[in-house]
Structures are given as structure tokens and as C-alpha cells.
Amino acid sequence: MRAAEFQSIVVLTGAGISAESGVPTFRGPDGLWEGHRVEDVATPQAFRRDPVLVQAFYDARRAALARVAPNAAHAALARLDAQWPGDLLVVTQNVDDLHERAGARRMVHMHGELKSALCLACGERQTAPDTLSDGPACIRCEARRLRPDIVWFGEMPYHMDRIETALAACDLFVSIGTSGAVYPAAGFVQGARHAGARTLEINLDRSEGTHFFDEARHGRAGELVPLWVDALLKR
Ligand code: APR
């Protein structure tokens, strides 16, 4: 894969890219959904039913962010972002801030961010304080109705217009560290193929969507992503 072949790249990332930083994945062994039922912590119904449990779940994940750091795969994508002369959009399903901490800028969080909170009273999006469990006040309306700014199951992902525009225009689509279990992200490869893009999967093992990709490289993102980026930038 050489830079000259491509102009417009979309990279989709999932929990697997943060695994080597110590952030648990969702569906792997010891994954988040091993210890918690999605229905208890990741739906609007769960939040209405038991806000204390849900706030505590995300407070713990937010606190854990302070104990982890970006890895070589995040750093490689930040390098691509800094040096790629064409179009690039990194679409992450992750709610951690490791892409930004590595220096990525041309990116969107389609499932929200742990470090952001949303006011249910006035809709204001704001930096989340360390804990939402003690009911902090909204910076705009002062109501104490902040929820984690996370896209829960059954809710619309963020930035879909920008993502679909980038998919329709891309000539290279790369998926890194995702199981392909959750839509609409799992369908992006078909959108990119439809646009005539070349498609590459980088994942620890086969995902539910491997058969949709032109090429699949299986192994750890921390090793494979720097190799792919360096080859693309022809170092
Ligand atoms: N390098 C590359 N891939 C890895 C690594 C690694 N070091 N470790 C794990 N993986 C792969 C796993 O093999 C798996 O295919 O990453 C994938 C992680 O899959 P999931 O845990 O299902 O996470 P993800 O695909 O991001 O989940 C999608 O589901 O739960 C919801 O909203 C949540 O954004 C999340 C969405």
C-alpha cells in the first residue's frame, strides 16, 4: 500500500486499539460486558431505572483514564494525521481520549466521550467533572441533571453526516481493533466499498466483518498500525 495510490482515508477504530494501553475491550475475555449487563449500564432505560449504578460505572471508567496512556498505534495514527497531505478522518467508537492525547486532530467520537457530560435540562455539553455521581450543577442552567455524554444502545451516534460524507469520498478505508458487532459502525466497510475504496482490516483476530475486507492483517494493533502507517508514508 503506497501513498501515491490514495488521497482520501477513513480510519475506524474500536476498543482493540486501546487494549494495549490497559483499557478493557467490551466483548473480549475480561471485557466490560463480561462484568456488566449492557441493559444495566448502557441504555437510556437503565439510566432512568438506576442512575446511581450507571453514573458509578462511567465515573469508574473516567477515573481509570488517568491511569492509562496512548500506545504505539495511537501514536502512529497521530503521525499519519500530522503528515498525510490528503483527506483523513479518524472515526473512533471509543469514549477514551487516547487518540487526542497522542495528537490526533482530524477525528470524531461517534459514541461520545467519557470526559464530556450532557445536561438533560438545557442540552448543554460540557467537560465532565471527575464524578457525576454527586450530582454536579450544569455550567449553564445550574440544574443538577447531568448524564455521561455517551451514546447508549438505541440512541443515534454522533457526527453521522460527516462520517457518511467522508465514507462516500474515501479511496481507502481501514478498520482497527473492532469486532464488527455493532451497527452502524460495522456497516461502514460496505459504504466504503460502495464508494470504490480499498478496504483493510487490522485486528487481533477475525472479526464479524472480516469477509467484507479486501485485505486483513491479524495481530496486535501496537505492532501492525505503525508498520502500516510507515509503509503508507514511505519512511
Ligand atoms: N490489537 C488489535 N485488536 C485487538 C487487540 C489488540 N491489541 N485486542 C483486542 N482486539 C480486538 C478484538 O479481537 C475484538 O475483535 O478488538 C476487538 C474489540 O471488540 P469489542 O470489544 O466488541 O469492541 P468494539 O468493536 O469497539 O465495540 C463496538 O460496542 O459495546 C459497544 O459502544 C460500545 O463502541 C463499542 C461498540
PDB file of C-alpha atoms and ligand atoms in Angstrom:
ATOM      1  CA  MET A   1       0.000   0.000   0.000  1.00  0.00           C
ATOM      2  CA  ARG A   2       1.713   3.204  -1.124  1.00  0.00           C
ATOM      3  CA  ALA A   3       0.701   6.811  -0.501  1.00  0.00           C
ATOM      4  CA  ALA A   4       0.536   7.615  -4.218  1.00  0.00           C
ATOM      5  CA  GLU A   5      -2.389   5.200  -4.601  1.00  0.00           C
ATOM      6  CA  PHE A   6      -4.631   7.090  -2.197  1.00  0.00           C
ATOM      7  CA  GLN A   7      -5.888  10.583  -1.495  1.00  0.00           C
ATOM      8  CA  SER A   8      -8.767  10.280   0.975  1.00  0.00           C
ATOM      9  CA  ILE A   9      -8.618   7.948   4.003  1.00  0.00           C
ATOM     10  CA  VAL A  10     -11.180   6.977   6.637  1.00  0.00           C
ATOM     11  CA  VAL A  11      -9.910   5.044   9.664  1.00  0.00           C
ATOM     12  CA  LEU A  12     -12.416   3.398  12.030  1.00  0.00           C
ATOM     13  CA  THR A  13     -11.121   2.408  15.465  1.00  0.00           C
ATOM     14  CA  GLY A  14     -12.603   0.332  18.268  1.00  0.00           C
ATOM     15  CA  ALA A  15     -11.727  -0.882  21.747  1.00  0.00           C
ATOM     16  CA  GLY A  16      -8.938  -3.088  20.409  1.00  0.00           C
ATOM     17  CA  ILE A  17      -6.732  -0.063  19.663  1.00  0.00           C
ATOM     18  CA  SER A  18      -6.792   0.905  23.355  1.00  0.00           C
ATOM     19  CA  ALA A  19      -6.393  -2.638  24.729  1.00  0.00           C
ATOM     20  CA  GLU A  20      -2.585  -2.412  24.892  1.00  0.00           C
ATOM     21  CA  SER A  21      -2.969   0.792  26.934  1.00  0.00           C
ATOM     22  CA  GLY A  22      -4.852  -1.190  29.565  1.00  0.00           C
ATOM     23  CA  VAL A  23      -8.392  -0.064  28.629  1.00  0.00           C
ATOM     24  CA  PRO A  24     -10.684  -3.130  28.718  1.00  0.00           C
ATOM     25  CA  THR A  25     -12.470  -4.069  25.491  1.00  0.00           C
ATOM     26  CA  PHE A  26     -16.186  -4.878  25.536  1.00  0.00           C
ATOM     27  CA  ARG A  27     -16.532  -8.410  24.230  1.00  0.00           C
ATOM     28  CA  GLY A  28     -13.094  -9.923  24.889  1.00  0.00           C
ATOM     29  CA  PRO A  29     -12.173 -12.083  27.917  1.00  0.00           C
ATOM     30  CA  ASP A  30     -12.472  -9.746  30.973  1.00  0.00           C
ATOM     31  CA  GLY A  31     -14.330  -7.378  28.642  1.00  0.00           C
ATOM     32  CA  LEU A  32     -16.671  -4.757  30.108  1.00  0.00           C
ATOM     33  CA  TRP A  33     -19.737  -6.692  29.031  1.00  0.00           C
ATOM     34  CA  GLU A  34     -18.421  -9.737  30.950  1.00  0.00           C
ATOM     35  CA  GLY A  35     -18.776  -7.869  34.263  1.00  0.00           C
ATOM     36  CA  HIS A  36     -21.826  -5.777  33.436  1.00  0.00           C
ATOM     37  CA  ARG A  37     -25.083  -6.349  31.558  1.00  0.00           C
ATOM     38  CA  VAL A  38     -25.494  -3.833  28.736  1.00  0.00           C
ATOM     39  CA  GLU A  39     -29.128  -3.446  29.848  1.00  0.00           C
ATOM     40  CA  ASP A  40     -27.944  -2.319  33.312  1.00  0.00           C
ATOM     41  CA  VAL A  41     -25.423   0.350  32.321  1.00  0.00           C
ATOM     42  CA  ALA A  42     -25.593   1.301  28.623  1.00  0.00           C
ATOM     43  CA  THR A  43     -29.207   2.160  27.751  1.00  0.00           C
ATOM     44  CA  PRO A  44     -31.370   5.233  28.464  1.00  0.00           C
ATOM     45  CA  GLN A  45     -33.807   2.893  30.238  1.00  0.00           C
ATOM     46  CA  ALA A  46     -31.025   1.719  32.577  1.00  0.00           C
ATOM     47  CA  PHE A  47     -30.212   5.347  33.425  1.00  0.00           C
ATOM     48  CA  ARG A  48     -33.863   6.116  34.258  1.00  0.00           C
ATOM     49  CA  ARG A  49     -34.146   2.921  36.296  1.00  0.00           C
ATOM     50  CA  ASP A  50     -30.880   3.153  38.264  1.00  0.00           C
ATOM     51  CA  PRO A  51     -28.925   6.400  37.679  1.00  0.00           C
ATOM     52  CA  VAL A  52     -26.656   5.700  40.664  1.00  0.00           C
ATOM     53  CA  LEU A  53     -25.408   2.428  39.143  1.00  0.00           C
ATOM     54  CA  VAL A  54     -24.930   3.982  35.695  1.00  0.00           C
ATOM     55  CA  GLN A  55     -23.151   7.102  36.984  1.00  0.00           C
ATOM     56  CA  ALA A  56     -20.842   4.938  39.122  1.00  0.00           C
ATOM     57  CA  PHE A  57     -19.998   2.745  36.095  1.00  0.00           C
ATOM     58  CA  TYR A  58     -18.910   5.740  33.984  1.00  0.00           C
ATOM     59  CA  ASP A  59     -17.260   7.546  36.910  1.00  0.00           C
ATOM     60  CA  ALA A  60     -15.036   4.474  37.381  1.00  0.00           C
ATOM     61  CA  ARG A  61     -14.171   4.357  33.659  1.00  0.00           C
ATOM     62  CA  ARG A  62     -13.432   8.112  33.680  1.00  0.00           C
ATOM     63  CA  ALA A  63     -11.161   7.734  36.719  1.00  0.00           C
ATOM     64  CA  ALA A  64      -9.328   4.844  35.039  1.00  0.00           C
ATOM     65  CA  LEU A  65      -8.379   7.139  32.141  1.00  0.00           C
ATOM     66  CA  ALA A  66      -5.884   8.887  34.406  1.00  0.00           C
ATOM     67  CA  ARG A  67      -4.021   5.588  34.828  1.00  0.00           C
ATOM     68  CA  VAL A  68      -3.547   4.811  31.099  1.00  0.00           C
ATOM     69  CA  ALA A  69      -1.612   6.370  28.215  1.00  0.00           C
ATOM     70  CA  PRO A  70      -1.732   6.240  24.399  1.00  0.00           C
ATOM     71  CA  ASN A  71       0.157   3.336  22.803  1.00  0.00           C
ATOM     72  CA  ALA A  72       2.178   2.943  19.590  1.00  0.00           C
ATOM     73  CA  ALA A  73      -0.983   2.502  17.483  1.00  0.00           C
ATOM     74  CA  HIS A  74      -2.468   5.815  18.700  1.00  0.00           C
ATOM     75  CA  ALA A  75       0.916   7.494  18.118  1.00  0.00           C
ATOM     76  CA  ALA A  76       1.146   6.115  14.578  1.00  0.00           C
ATOM     77  CA  LEU A  77      -2.315   7.452  13.669  1.00  0.00           C
ATOM     78  CA  ALA A  78      -1.371  10.848  15.105  1.00  0.00           C
ATOM     79  CA  ARG A  79       1.743  10.761  12.914  1.00  0.00           C
ATOM     80  CA  LEU A  80      -0.424   9.947   9.882  1.00  0.00           C
ATOM     81  CA  ASP A  81      -2.734  12.832  10.845  1.00  0.00           C
ATOM     82  CA  ALA A  82       0.218  15.242  11.003  1.00  0.00           C
ATOM     83  CA  GLN A  83       1.861  14.123   7.752  1.00  0.00           C
ATOM     84  CA  TRP A  84      -0.935  12.924   5.438  1.00  0.00           C
ATOM     85  CA  PRO A  85      -1.349  15.564   2.681  1.00  0.00           C
ATOM     86  CA  GLY A  86      -4.746  14.272   1.560  1.00  0.00           C
ATOM     87  CA  ASP A  87      -8.069  13.946   3.384  1.00  0.00           C
ATOM     88  CA  LEU A  88      -8.164  11.917   6.577  1.00  0.00           C
ATOM     89  CA  LEU A  89     -10.868  11.239   9.134  1.00  0.00           C
ATOM     90  CA  VAL A  90     -10.362   9.016  12.166  1.00  0.00           C
ATOM     91  CA  VAL A  91     -13.754   7.802  13.373  1.00  0.00           C
ATOM     92  CA  THR A  92     -13.499   6.250  16.814  1.00  0.00           C
ATOM     93  CA  GLN A  93     -16.124   4.217  18.615  1.00  0.00           C
ATOM     94  CA  ASN A  94     -14.026   4.653  21.762  1.00  0.00           C
ATOM     95  CA  VAL A  95     -15.019   7.066  24.511  1.00  0.00           C
ATOM     96  CA  ASP A  96     -11.481   7.357  25.902  1.00  0.00           C
ATOM     97  CA  ASP A  97      -9.279  10.349  24.992  1.00  0.00           C
ATOM     98  CA  LEU A  98      -6.177   8.415  23.901  1.00  0.00           C
ATOM     99  CA  HIS A  99      -6.312   9.470  20.233  1.00  0.00           C
ATOM    100  CA  GLU A 100      -6.321  13.151  21.213  1.00  0.00           C
ATOM    101  CA  ARG A 101      -3.621  12.624  23.847  1.00  0.00           C
ATOM    102  CA  ALA A 102      -1.455  11.073  21.128  1.00  0.00           C
ATOM    103  CA  GLY A 103      -2.024  14.203  18.997  1.00  0.00           C
ATOM    104  CA  ALA A 104      -4.769  13.169  16.551  1.00  0.00           C
ATOM    105  CA  ARG A 105      -6.847  16.125  15.372  1.00  0.00           C
ATOM    106  CA  ARG A 106      -8.821  15.073  12.287  1.00  0.00           C
ATOM    107  CA  MET A 107     -11.117  12.794  14.268  1.00  0.00           C
ATOM    108  CA  VAL A 108     -14.620  12.296  15.667  1.00  0.00           C
ATOM    109  CA  HIS A 109     -16.074  10.284  18.586  1.00  0.00           C
ATOM    110  CA  MET A 110     -19.198   8.648  17.206  1.00  0.00           C
ATOM    111  CA  HIS A 111     -20.155   7.090  20.589  1.00  0.00           C
ATOM    112  CA  GLY A 112     -19.409  10.127  22.762  1.00  0.00           C
ATOM    113  CA  GLU A 113     -16.665  10.841  25.295  1.00  0.00           C
ATOM    114  CA  LEU A 114     -16.090   9.932  28.928  1.00  0.00           C
ATOM    115  CA  LYS A 115     -14.668  13.401  29.570  1.00  0.00           C
ATOM    116  CA  SER A 116     -17.875  15.100  28.415  1.00  0.00           C
ATOM    117  CA  ALA A 117     -21.226  15.480  30.170  1.00  0.00           C
ATOM    118  CA  LEU A 118     -24.640  16.386  28.795  1.00  0.00           C
ATOM    119  CA  CYS A 119     -27.268  18.416  30.668  1.00  0.00           C
ATOM    120  CA  LEU A 120     -30.703  16.822  30.438  1.00  0.00           C
ATOM    121  CA  ALA A 121     -32.326  20.127  31.413  1.00  0.00           C
ATOM    122  CA  CYS A 122     -30.808  22.527  28.833  1.00  0.00           C
ATOM    123  CA  GLY A 123     -28.846  20.245  26.472  1.00  0.00           C
ATOM    124  CA  GLU A 124     -25.512  21.942  27.227  1.00  0.00           C
ATOM    125  CA  ARG A 125     -22.475  19.755  26.513  1.00  0.00           C
ATOM    126  CA  GLN A 126     -19.621  20.393  28.972  1.00  0.00           C
ATOM    127  CA  THR A 127     -16.406  18.977  30.394  1.00  0.00           C
ATOM    128  CA  ALA A 128     -17.361  16.260  32.834  1.00  0.00           C
ATOM    129  CA  PRO A 129     -16.155  16.738  36.402  1.00  0.00           C
ATOM    130  CA  ASP A 130     -14.383  13.674  37.830  1.00  0.00           C
ATOM    131  CA  THR A 131     -17.614  12.275  39.209  1.00  0.00           C
ATOM    132  CA  LEU A 132     -21.212  12.769  38.129  1.00  0.00           C
ATOM    133  CA  SER A 133     -22.500  10.561  40.958  1.00  0.00           C
ATOM    134  CA  ASP A 134     -22.701  13.507  43.387  1.00  0.00           C
ATOM    135  CA  GLY A 135     -24.973  15.451  41.003  1.00  0.00           C
ATOM    136  CA  PRO A 136     -22.852  18.456  39.997  1.00  0.00           C
ATOM    137  CA  ALA A 137     -24.635  21.530  38.600  1.00  0.00           C
ATOM    138  CA  CYS A 138     -24.765  22.340  34.892  1.00  0.00           C
ATOM    139  CA  ILE A 139     -22.366  25.191  33.980  1.00  0.00           C
ATOM    140  CA  ARG A 140     -25.169  26.948  32.046  1.00  0.00           C
ATOM    141  CA  CYS A 141     -28.525  26.337  33.731  1.00  0.00           C
ATOM    142  CA  GLU A 142     -27.259  25.081  37.133  1.00  0.00           C
ATOM    143  CA  ALA A 143     -29.704  22.189  37.091  1.00  0.00           C
ATOM    144  CA  ARG A 144     -28.291  19.001  38.595  1.00  0.00           C
ATOM    145  CA  ARG A 145     -29.288  16.715  35.713  1.00  0.00           C
ATOM    146  CA  LEU A 146     -26.002  15.837  34.029  1.00  0.00           C
ATOM    147  CA  ARG A 147     -25.627  12.462  32.298  1.00  0.00           C
ATOM    148  CA  PRO A 148     -22.500  10.887  30.759  1.00  0.00           C
ATOM    149  CA  ASP A 149     -22.140  12.169  27.162  1.00  0.00           C
ATOM    150  CA  ILE A 150     -22.056   8.597  25.860  1.00  0.00           C
ATOM    151  CA  VAL A 151     -24.189   7.184  23.022  1.00  0.00           C
ATOM    152  CA  TRP A 152     -26.107   4.331  24.586  1.00  0.00           C
ATOM    153  CA  PHE A 153     -27.721   1.394  22.803  1.00  0.00           C
ATOM    154  CA  GLY A 154     -30.834   2.586  21.000  1.00  0.00           C
ATOM    155  CA  GLU A 155     -29.504   6.149  20.650  1.00  0.00           C
ATOM    156  CA  MET A 156     -28.257   7.858  17.454  1.00  0.00           C
ATOM    157  CA  PRO A 157     -24.454   8.002  17.077  1.00  0.00           C
ATOM    158  CA  TYR A 158     -22.849  11.435  16.726  1.00  0.00           C
ATOM    159  CA  HIS A 159     -21.340  13.034  13.592  1.00  0.00           C
ATOM    160  CA  MET A 160     -23.092  10.636  11.182  1.00  0.00           C
ATOM    161  CA  ASP A 161     -23.397  13.260   8.398  1.00  0.00           C
ATOM    162  CA  ARG A 162     -19.666  13.998   8.484  1.00  0.00           C
ATOM    163  CA  ILE A 163     -18.855  10.274   8.637  1.00  0.00           C
ATOM    164  CA  GLU A 164     -21.108   9.370   5.703  1.00  0.00           C
ATOM    165  CA  THR A 165     -19.694  12.212   3.601  1.00  0.00           C
ATOM    166  CA  ALA A 166     -16.149  11.001   4.301  1.00  0.00           C
ATOM    167  CA  LEU A 167     -17.064   7.356   3.533  1.00  0.00           C
ATOM    168  CA  ALA A 168     -18.663   8.333   0.225  1.00  0.00           C
ATOM    169  CA  ALA A 169     -15.478  10.192  -0.802  1.00  0.00           C
ATOM    170  CA  CYS A 170     -12.762   7.900   0.560  1.00  0.00           C
ATOM    171  CA  ASP A 171     -10.490   5.678  -1.539  1.00  0.00           C
ATOM    172  CA  LEU A 172      -9.023   3.823   1.443  1.00  0.00           C
ATOM    173  CA  PHE A 173     -10.964   2.532   4.470  1.00  0.00           C
ATOM    174  CA  VAL A 174      -9.092   0.957   7.371  1.00  0.00           C
ATOM    175  CA  SER A 175     -10.739  -0.664  10.402  1.00  0.00           C
ATOM    176  CA  ILE A 176      -8.602  -1.149  13.527  1.00  0.00           C
ATOM    177  CA  GLY A 177      -9.455  -3.129  16.690  1.00  0.00           C
ATOM    178  CA  THR A 178     -13.192  -3.594  16.335  1.00  0.00           C
ATOM    179  CA  SER A 179     -15.289  -6.777  16.417  1.00  0.00           C
ATOM    180  CA  GLY A 180     -17.762  -5.549  13.809  1.00  0.00           C
ATOM    181  CA  ALA A 181     -20.571  -6.467  16.207  1.00  0.00           C
ATOM    182  CA  VAL A 182     -22.250  -3.066  16.459  1.00  0.00           C
ATOM    183  CA  TYR A 183     -24.008  -1.043  13.745  1.00  0.00           C
ATOM    184  CA  PRO A 184     -23.858   1.470  12.184  1.00  0.00           C
ATOM    185  CA  ALA A 185     -20.021   1.278  12.545  1.00  0.00           C
ATOM    186  CA  ALA A 186     -19.969  -2.367  11.416  1.00  0.00           C
ATOM    187  CA  GLY A 187     -21.586  -1.290   8.132  1.00  0.00           C
ATOM    188  CA  PHE A 188     -19.023   1.397   7.240  1.00  0.00           C
ATOM    189  CA  VAL A 189     -16.897  -1.085   5.287  1.00  0.00           C
ATOM    190  CA  GLN A 190     -19.782  -1.701   2.899  1.00  0.00           C
ATOM    191  CA  GLY A 191     -20.327   2.047   2.484  1.00  0.00           C
ATOM    192  CA  ALA A 192     -16.641   2.486   1.657  1.00  0.00           C
ATOM    193  CA  ARG A 193     -16.647  -0.454  -0.769  1.00  0.00           C
ATOM    194  CA  HIS A 194     -19.697   1.034  -2.433  1.00  0.00           C
ATOM    195  CA  ALA A 195     -17.669   4.217  -2.958  1.00  0.00           C
ATOM    196  CA  GLY A 196     -14.956   2.124  -4.653  1.00  0.00           C
ATOM    197  CA  ALA A 197     -12.499   2.327  -1.774  1.00  0.00           C
ATOM    198  CA  ARG A 198      -9.873  -0.275  -0.974  1.00  0.00           C
ATOM    199  CA  THR A 199     -10.573  -1.797   2.458  1.00  0.00           C
ATOM    200  CA  LEU A 200      -8.164  -3.121   5.105  1.00  0.00           C
ATOM    201  CA  GLU A 201      -8.881  -4.716   8.488  1.00  0.00           C
ATOM    202  CA  ILE A 202      -6.245  -4.643  11.256  1.00  0.00           C
ATOM    203  CA  ASN A 203      -7.440  -6.706  14.215  1.00  0.00           C
ATOM    204  CA  LEU A 204      -6.134  -9.206  16.754  1.00  0.00           C
ATOM    205  CA  ASP A 205      -8.193 -11.953  15.102  1.00  0.00           C
ATOM    206  CA  ARG A 206     -11.066 -12.420  12.662  1.00  0.00           C
ATOM    207  CA  SER A 207     -13.959 -10.036  13.282  1.00  0.00           C
ATOM    208  CA  GLU A 208     -17.603 -10.480  12.336  1.00  0.00           C
ATOM    209  CA  GLY A 209     -16.879  -8.413   9.207  1.00  0.00           C
ATOM    210  CA  THR A 210     -13.525  -9.793   8.022  1.00  0.00           C
ATOM    211  CA  HIS A 211     -15.102 -11.223   4.860  1.00  0.00           C
ATOM    212  CA  PHE A 212     -16.118  -7.734   3.713  1.00  0.00           C
ATOM    213  CA  PHE A 213     -12.496  -6.506   3.524  1.00  0.00           C
ATOM    214  CA  ASP A 214     -10.092  -6.679   0.553  1.00  0.00           C
ATOM    215  CA  GLU A 215      -7.263  -7.399   2.982  1.00  0.00           C
ATOM    216  CA  ALA A 216      -6.995  -8.414   6.655  1.00  0.00           C
ATOM    217  CA  ARG A 217      -3.910  -8.281   8.858  1.00  0.00           C
ATOM    218  CA  HIS A 218      -4.336 -10.085  12.181  1.00  0.00           C
ATOM    219  CA  GLY A 219      -2.159  -9.276  15.156  1.00  0.00           C
ATOM    220  CA  ARG A 220      -1.686  -6.574  17.773  1.00  0.00           C
ATOM    221  CA  ALA A 221      -2.517  -3.007  16.731  1.00  0.00           C
ATOM    222  CA  GLY A 222       0.557  -1.732  18.593  1.00  0.00           C
ATOM    223  CA  GLU A 223       2.730  -3.626  16.108  1.00  0.00           C
ATOM    224  CA  LEU A 224       0.685  -3.602  12.893  1.00  0.00           C
ATOM    225  CA  VAL A 225      -0.556   0.006  12.824  1.00  0.00           C
ATOM    226  CA  PRO A 226       2.924   1.652  12.978  1.00  0.00           C
ATOM    227  CA  LEU A 227       4.077  -0.710  10.171  1.00  0.00           C
ATOM    228  CA  TRP A 228       1.050   0.172   8.037  1.00  0.00           C
ATOM    229  CA  VAL A 229       1.439   3.946   8.651  1.00  0.00           C
ATOM    230  CA  ASP A 230       5.183   3.928   7.933  1.00  0.00           C
ATOM    231  CA  ALA A 231       4.639   1.991   4.698  1.00  0.00           C
ATOM    232  CA  LEU A 232       1.890   4.424   3.674  1.00  0.00           C
ATOM    233  CA  LEU A 233       4.134   7.425   4.437  1.00  0.00           C
ATOM    234  CA  LYS A 234       7.015   5.556   2.721  1.00  0.00           C
ATOM    235  CA  ARG A 235       9.510   6.117   5.527  1.00  0.00           C
TER     236      ARG A 235
HETATM  237  N1  APR B   1      -4.902  -5.179  18.770  1.00  0.00           N
HETATM  238  C1  APR B   1      -5.855  -5.281  17.791  1.00  0.00           C
HETATM  239  N2  APR B   1      -7.118  -5.730  18.013  1.00  0.00           N
HETATM  240  C2  APR B   1      -7.417  -6.108  19.272  1.00  0.00           C
HETATM  241  C3  APR B   1      -6.472  -6.048  20.339  1.00  0.00           C
HETATM  242  C4  APR B   1      -5.164  -5.570  20.037  1.00  0.00           C
HETATM  243  N3  APR B   1      -4.206  -5.482  20.967  1.00  0.00           N
HETATM  244  N4  APR B   1      -7.078  -6.515  21.481  1.00  0.00           N
HETATM  245  C5  APR B   1      -8.356  -6.847  21.128  1.00  0.00           C
HETATM  246  N5  APR B   1      -8.557  -6.608  19.808  1.00  0.00           N
HETATM  247  C6  APR B   1      -9.779  -6.816  19.014  1.00  0.00           C
HETATM  248  C7  APR B   1     -10.632  -7.997  19.483  1.00  0.00           C
HETATM  249  O1  APR B   1     -10.212  -9.179  18.844  1.00  0.00           O
HETATM  250  C8  APR B   1     -12.039  -7.571  19.043  1.00  0.00           C
HETATM  251  O2  APR B   1     -12.311  -8.013  17.717  1.00  0.00           O
HETATM  252  O3  APR B   1     -10.591  -5.676  19.203  1.00  0.00           O
HETATM  253  C9  APR B   1     -11.974  -6.038  19.064  1.00  0.00           C
HETATM  254  C10 APR B   1     -12.743  -5.369  20.201  1.00  0.00           C
HETATM  255  O4  APR B   1     -14.094  -5.677  20.030  1.00  0.00           O
HETATM  256  P1  APR B   1     -15.212  -5.178  21.088  1.00  0.00           P
HETATM  257  O5  APR B   1     -14.765  -5.480  22.446  1.00  0.00           O
HETATM  258  O6  APR B   1     -16.504  -5.729  20.608  1.00  0.00           O
HETATM  259  O7  APR B   1     -15.169  -3.581  20.963  1.00  0.00           O
HETATM  260  P2  APR B   1     -15.749  -2.652  19.781  1.00  0.00           P
HETATM  261  O8  APR B   1     -15.758  -3.356  18.478  1.00  0.00           O
HETATM  262  O9  APR B   1     -15.036  -1.372  19.856  1.00  0.00           O
HETATM  263  O10 APR B   1     -17.281  -2.441  20.279  1.00  0.00           O
HETATM  264  C11 APR B   1     -18.122  -1.626  19.497  1.00  0.00           C
HETATM  265  O11 APR B   1     -19.873  -1.798  21.118  1.00  0.00           O
HETATM  266  O12 APR B   1     -20.235  -2.046  23.325  1.00  0.00           O
HETATM  267  C12 APR B   1     -20.375  -1.161  22.288  1.00  0.00           C
HETATM  268  O13 APR B   1     -20.374   1.209  22.224  1.00  0.00           O
HETATM  269  C13 APR B   1     -19.556   0.107  22.509  1.00  0.00           C
HETATM  270  O14 APR B   1     -18.062   1.267  20.972  1.00  0.00           O
HETATM  271  C14 APR B   1     -18.452  -0.006  21.455  1.00  0.00           C
HETATM  272  C15 APR B   1     -19.090  -0.874  20.385  1.00  0.00           C
END
